[in-house]
XYZ file of C-alpha atoms in Angstrom:
334
model
C 84.254 76.380 118.990
C 85.431 79.892 119.666
C 89.010 79.862 118.455
C 90.889 81.509 115.629
C 91.424 77.998 114.287
C 87.679 77.649 113.709
C 87.914 80.579 111.311
C 90.402 78.655 109.210
C 88.231 75.568 109.300
C 85.667 77.348 107.133
C 88.215 78.901 104.801
C 88.244 77.667 101.257
C 91.962 77.001 101.249
C 94.561 75.911 103.744
C 97.753 76.868 101.983
C 100.116 78.544 104.398
C 102.725 81.101 103.627
C 106.097 79.435 104.071
C 108.412 80.927 106.660
C 112.090 80.547 107.264
C 112.621 77.759 109.780
C 115.438 77.105 112.157
C 117.374 74.832 109.799
C 118.410 71.237 110.182
C 121.584 71.555 112.222
C 120.390 72.581 115.678
C 122.800 71.686 118.480
C 121.841 68.748 120.633
C 119.702 69.161 123.735
C 121.958 69.675 126.764
C 122.174 67.216 129.602
C 119.822 67.551 132.554
C 120.674 69.492 135.684
C 118.603 70.908 138.465
C 116.690 72.169 140.248
C 114.620 73.864 137.564
C 111.876 76.478 137.515
C 110.097 78.682 134.987
C 107.347 81.256 135.334
C 104.726 80.372 132.750
C 102.444 82.633 130.771
C 99.534 82.056 133.138
C 101.546 83.548 135.990
C 102.314 80.251 137.718
C 105.867 79.110 138.391
C 106.532 75.470 137.514
C 109.363 73.695 139.333
C 111.154 70.363 139.039
C 114.015 68.627 140.809
C 115.803 68.124 137.480
C 115.814 70.141 134.293
C 113.246 68.602 131.898
C 114.705 66.852 128.855
C 111.767 64.894 127.450
C 109.626 67.684 126.086
C 106.424 67.576 124.073
C 105.637 70.862 122.357
C 103.042 72.452 120.114
C 104.366 73.115 116.594
C 105.331 76.782 116.808
C 106.674 76.400 120.304
C 108.717 73.382 119.173
C 110.197 75.522 116.403
C 111.106 78.189 118.944
C 112.848 75.705 121.224
C 114.666 74.098 118.299
C 115.934 77.491 117.173
C 117.753 77.627 120.504
C 118.993 74.033 120.350
C 116.312 72.264 122.401
C 114.903 69.255 120.532
C 111.545 67.910 121.767
C 110.712 64.215 121.792
C 107.209 64.877 120.452
C 105.204 67.578 118.719
C 101.534 68.199 118.010
C 100.331 70.512 115.284
C 97.086 72.091 114.093
C 97.606 70.860 110.530
C 99.915 68.497 108.622
C 103.500 69.135 109.607
C 104.440 69.378 105.919
C 102.342 72.545 105.550
C 102.878 74.069 108.996
C 104.850 77.271 108.408
C 106.522 76.952 111.799
C 108.084 73.611 110.918
C 109.360 74.351 107.431
C 113.052 73.494 106.991
C 113.259 71.832 110.404
C 114.735 68.364 110.775
C 112.038 66.375 112.591
C 114.008 63.137 112.571
C 113.557 61.363 115.892
C 110.589 63.531 116.898
C 107.258 61.737 117.272
C 104.310 63.508 115.655
C 101.330 63.294 118.018
C 98.720 65.170 115.985
C 98.274 67.013 112.724
C 94.804 68.464 113.267
C 93.647 71.116 115.725
C 92.074 69.562 118.805
C 93.279 66.015 118.185
C 96.320 64.737 120.080
C 97.266 61.070 120.457
C 97.636 61.077 124.228
C 98.427 57.361 124.447
C 101.372 57.812 122.109
C 102.347 60.916 124.046
C 102.343 58.932 127.289
C 104.663 56.360 125.738
C 107.270 59.119 125.332
C 107.386 59.607 129.123
C 107.442 63.418 128.886
C 108.612 65.522 131.798
C 107.414 68.836 130.307
C 104.786 70.043 127.832
C 105.197 73.387 126.074
C 102.418 75.422 124.490
C 101.567 79.098 124.154
C 99.300 80.566 126.830
C 96.242 82.243 125.240
C 94.905 84.838 127.708
C 91.477 85.258 126.112
C 90.821 81.523 126.122
C 92.749 80.971 129.367
C 94.279 77.822 127.948
C 97.447 76.475 126.398
C 97.755 75.685 122.694
C 95.863 72.518 121.824
C 93.948 72.466 125.097
C 91.387 75.195 124.428
C 87.618 74.922 124.549
C 86.298 72.817 121.709
C 89.166 70.361 121.409
C 88.629 66.614 121.665
C 88.162 65.735 125.343
C 90.677 62.898 125.091
C 93.259 65.375 123.858
C 92.898 67.458 127.011
C 94.364 64.554 128.974
C 97.753 65.581 127.597
C 98.092 68.015 130.494
C 97.885 65.083 132.917
C 101.151 63.602 131.629
C 103.547 66.349 132.748
C 103.703 69.970 133.874
C 102.858 72.454 131.128
C 104.460 75.832 130.509
C 104.529 78.402 127.743
C 104.924 82.051 126.873
C 101.890 84.322 126.618
C 100.540 85.257 123.222
C 100.573 88.901 124.170
C 101.605 92.272 122.785
C 104.705 91.519 120.730
C 106.316 88.765 118.705
C 109.644 90.083 119.950
C 108.426 89.409 123.495
C 107.320 85.925 122.432
C 110.709 85.138 120.907
C 112.460 86.496 123.986
C 110.182 84.420 126.218
C 111.112 81.210 124.464
C 114.750 82.259 124.536
C 114.400 82.479 128.326
C 112.672 79.092 128.485
C 115.356 77.508 126.316
C 118.079 79.031 128.479
C 116.429 77.614 131.582
C 116.493 74.210 129.886
C 120.230 74.494 129.317
C 120.445 75.972 125.821
C 123.474 77.999 124.771
C 121.524 81.025 123.645
C 124.680 82.975 122.811
C 125.452 80.558 119.970
C 126.592 82.610 116.910
C 123.802 81.154 114.738
C 121.182 82.311 117.214
C 122.781 85.750 117.467
C 122.761 85.987 113.674
C 118.996 85.432 113.549
C 118.410 88.154 116.114
C 120.670 90.578 114.250
C 118.808 89.913 111.000
C 115.528 90.538 112.819
C 116.794 93.869 114.179
C 117.899 94.898 110.689
C 114.472 93.960 109.299
C 112.737 96.049 111.975
C 114.865 99.065 111.052
C 113.947 98.664 107.362
C 110.249 98.291 108.239
C 110.354 101.489 110.307
C 112.023 103.348 107.462
C 109.338 102.191 105.025
C 106.466 103.272 107.260
C 108.145 106.607 108.025
C 108.298 107.293 104.304
C 104.522 106.703 104.035
C 103.043 108.101 107.255
C 99.465 108.113 105.914
C 99.419 104.506 104.727
C 96.659 102.497 106.411
C 96.380 98.723 106.668
C 93.921 96.164 108.011
C 94.367 92.540 108.963
C 91.654 90.567 107.177
C 90.637 86.935 106.785
C 87.866 86.402 104.219
C 86.084 83.055 104.064
C 83.172 81.809 101.996
C 80.732 82.774 104.752
C 82.156 85.890 106.396
C 84.920 88.465 106.382
C 86.957 88.681 109.578
C 88.795 91.886 110.468
C 91.599 91.361 112.967
C 91.720 93.223 116.249
C 95.360 94.275 116.797
C 94.836 94.220 120.551
C 95.028 90.422 120.421
C 97.425 90.046 117.494
C 101.022 90.623 118.600
C 102.292 90.929 115.030
C 99.835 93.735 114.302
C 100.719 95.486 117.548
C 104.368 95.341 116.524
C 103.491 96.828 113.132
C 101.572 99.646 114.820
C 104.459 100.250 117.183
C 106.810 100.528 114.224
C 104.713 103.109 112.405
C 102.183 101.242 110.257
C 98.633 102.519 110.792
C 96.871 99.176 111.244
C 93.156 99.797 111.699
C 91.418 98.855 114.939
C 87.939 97.460 114.200
C 85.169 99.474 115.811
C 83.123 96.565 117.171
C 85.128 93.398 117.833
C 83.012 90.300 118.467
C 81.919 90.294 122.096
C 82.424 86.568 122.612
C 85.771 86.327 120.820
C 87.374 89.754 120.413
C 90.268 88.622 118.234
C 88.100 89.665 115.268
C 85.191 91.764 114.075
C 83.009 89.548 111.909
C 81.428 91.161 108.845
C 78.828 89.788 106.480
C 79.783 89.858 102.824
C 77.239 92.635 102.333
C 79.340 94.754 104.681
C 82.753 93.646 103.455
C 83.640 97.233 102.539
C 83.081 98.642 106.035
C 86.806 99.369 106.262
C 88.861 100.861 103.447
C 92.581 100.384 104.118
C 95.296 101.219 101.606
C 96.846 97.784 102.151
C 95.171 94.514 103.113
C 97.169 92.255 105.401
C 95.686 88.907 104.420
C 95.653 86.130 107.033
C 98.870 84.312 106.153
C 97.590 80.920 107.304
C 95.430 80.756 104.174
C 97.072 83.232 101.839
C 98.283 82.638 98.306
C 98.679 85.120 95.484
C 95.615 83.994 93.507
C 93.148 84.193 96.392
C 92.410 87.893 96.084
C 91.203 87.454 92.505
C 89.356 84.248 93.373
C 87.363 85.906 96.134
C 86.572 88.801 93.821
C 84.990 86.348 91.402
C 83.055 84.450 94.066
C 82.122 87.416 96.212
C 81.822 90.629 94.146
C 81.525 92.726 97.288
C 85.149 91.851 98.059
C 86.220 94.194 95.276
C 84.227 96.961 96.928
C 87.194 97.039 99.270
C 89.347 99.325 97.156
C 92.639 97.754 98.194
C 91.348 94.325 97.145
C 90.329 95.658 93.741
C 93.756 97.270 93.332
C 95.517 94.070 94.356
C 97.116 95.803 97.332
C 97.247 92.596 99.341
C 100.129 90.977 101.211
C 100.310 88.057 103.602
C 100.215 88.844 107.305
C 101.920 86.095 109.359
C 98.876 85.653 111.578
C 99.472 84.069 114.970
C 102.204 81.619 113.985
C 105.522 83.456 114.363
C 107.719 82.317 117.244
C 111.334 82.946 116.199
C 113.561 85.872 115.301
C 114.481 84.220 112.006
C 110.897 83.721 110.862
C 109.940 87.243 111.919
C 112.845 88.705 109.957
C 111.760 86.838 106.824
C 108.155 88.002 107.088
C 109.137 91.604 107.876
C 111.287 91.700 104.753
C 108.265 90.691 102.629
C 105.991 93.200 104.324
C 108.526 95.997 103.917
C 108.657 95.322 100.185
C 104.847 95.571 100.042
C 104.820 98.822 102.020
C 107.469 100.340 99.778
C 105.249 99.574 96.778
C 101.938 100.616 98.320
C 99.797 103.663 97.515
C 98.741 105.804 100.486
C 95.610 107.014 98.684
C 93.832 103.786 97.705
C 91.469 103.700 100.670
C 90.587 107.379 100.675
């Protein structure tokens, strides 16, 4: 299957970096009104006579809606909800879990919830919504038959993604000017300013998004990674791989023999599988990993790859990255 999730399937670990969730005291979902419409990430406008209230959402998208006070009736995730970084610190009481593995959704249970809307990110390369891409269980694809489906495009910026779900939540009746929501956005803006200051102080610092597995090393293509595009926009020189994979250009796949093709000053390790000990572990298993000078120097920090959906989570991750940039050496890769 050609998805970024398949890369994780062959990873040796599945420990996710924990993010800051939306808390456990989200306001209740507002009462229905209508008519309702929303322009989805695929360019189509979905309409309904009444505002949807019985929503099934993919994990990250559920977290986004909950951060604005919209509580879904069901969620489906790509891994156990206890380890999903999007769902950390969220109160899932009263929410039915419909799947905890990529490509497997209990559609019969979903149908029993009588949903009137399904929410998942739109992935432009795959031309599909989260959980309904090529390679998933065919039974799971029947989810889209239960209700209209909408979502925000995984595009060029996490800020755009957060704003998109803010717009969706507002259309569903959320009070997006709630002080708690405003506080998250203000913290995010402060974190962006600190990140920009750190990169301005080290204008020659280079970085690369990387995801090593037992079989291959994957180098992220910022063009399809909104977090990396944001980092570039804010002054961090994130490398663009020279030859992204033709069939799935999210990455350039390297053999372990060629693991040192790129020499960044700072490795942004795929945060869906990152933990502090992994850099050393890969160096022991795959000696060519330490031919990447930043890996040998331990200049490695988690990159929140593809999971961020909220201002609060983004602020938390930016704070960690800014600390790493402040401590990084601009001359490691040279």
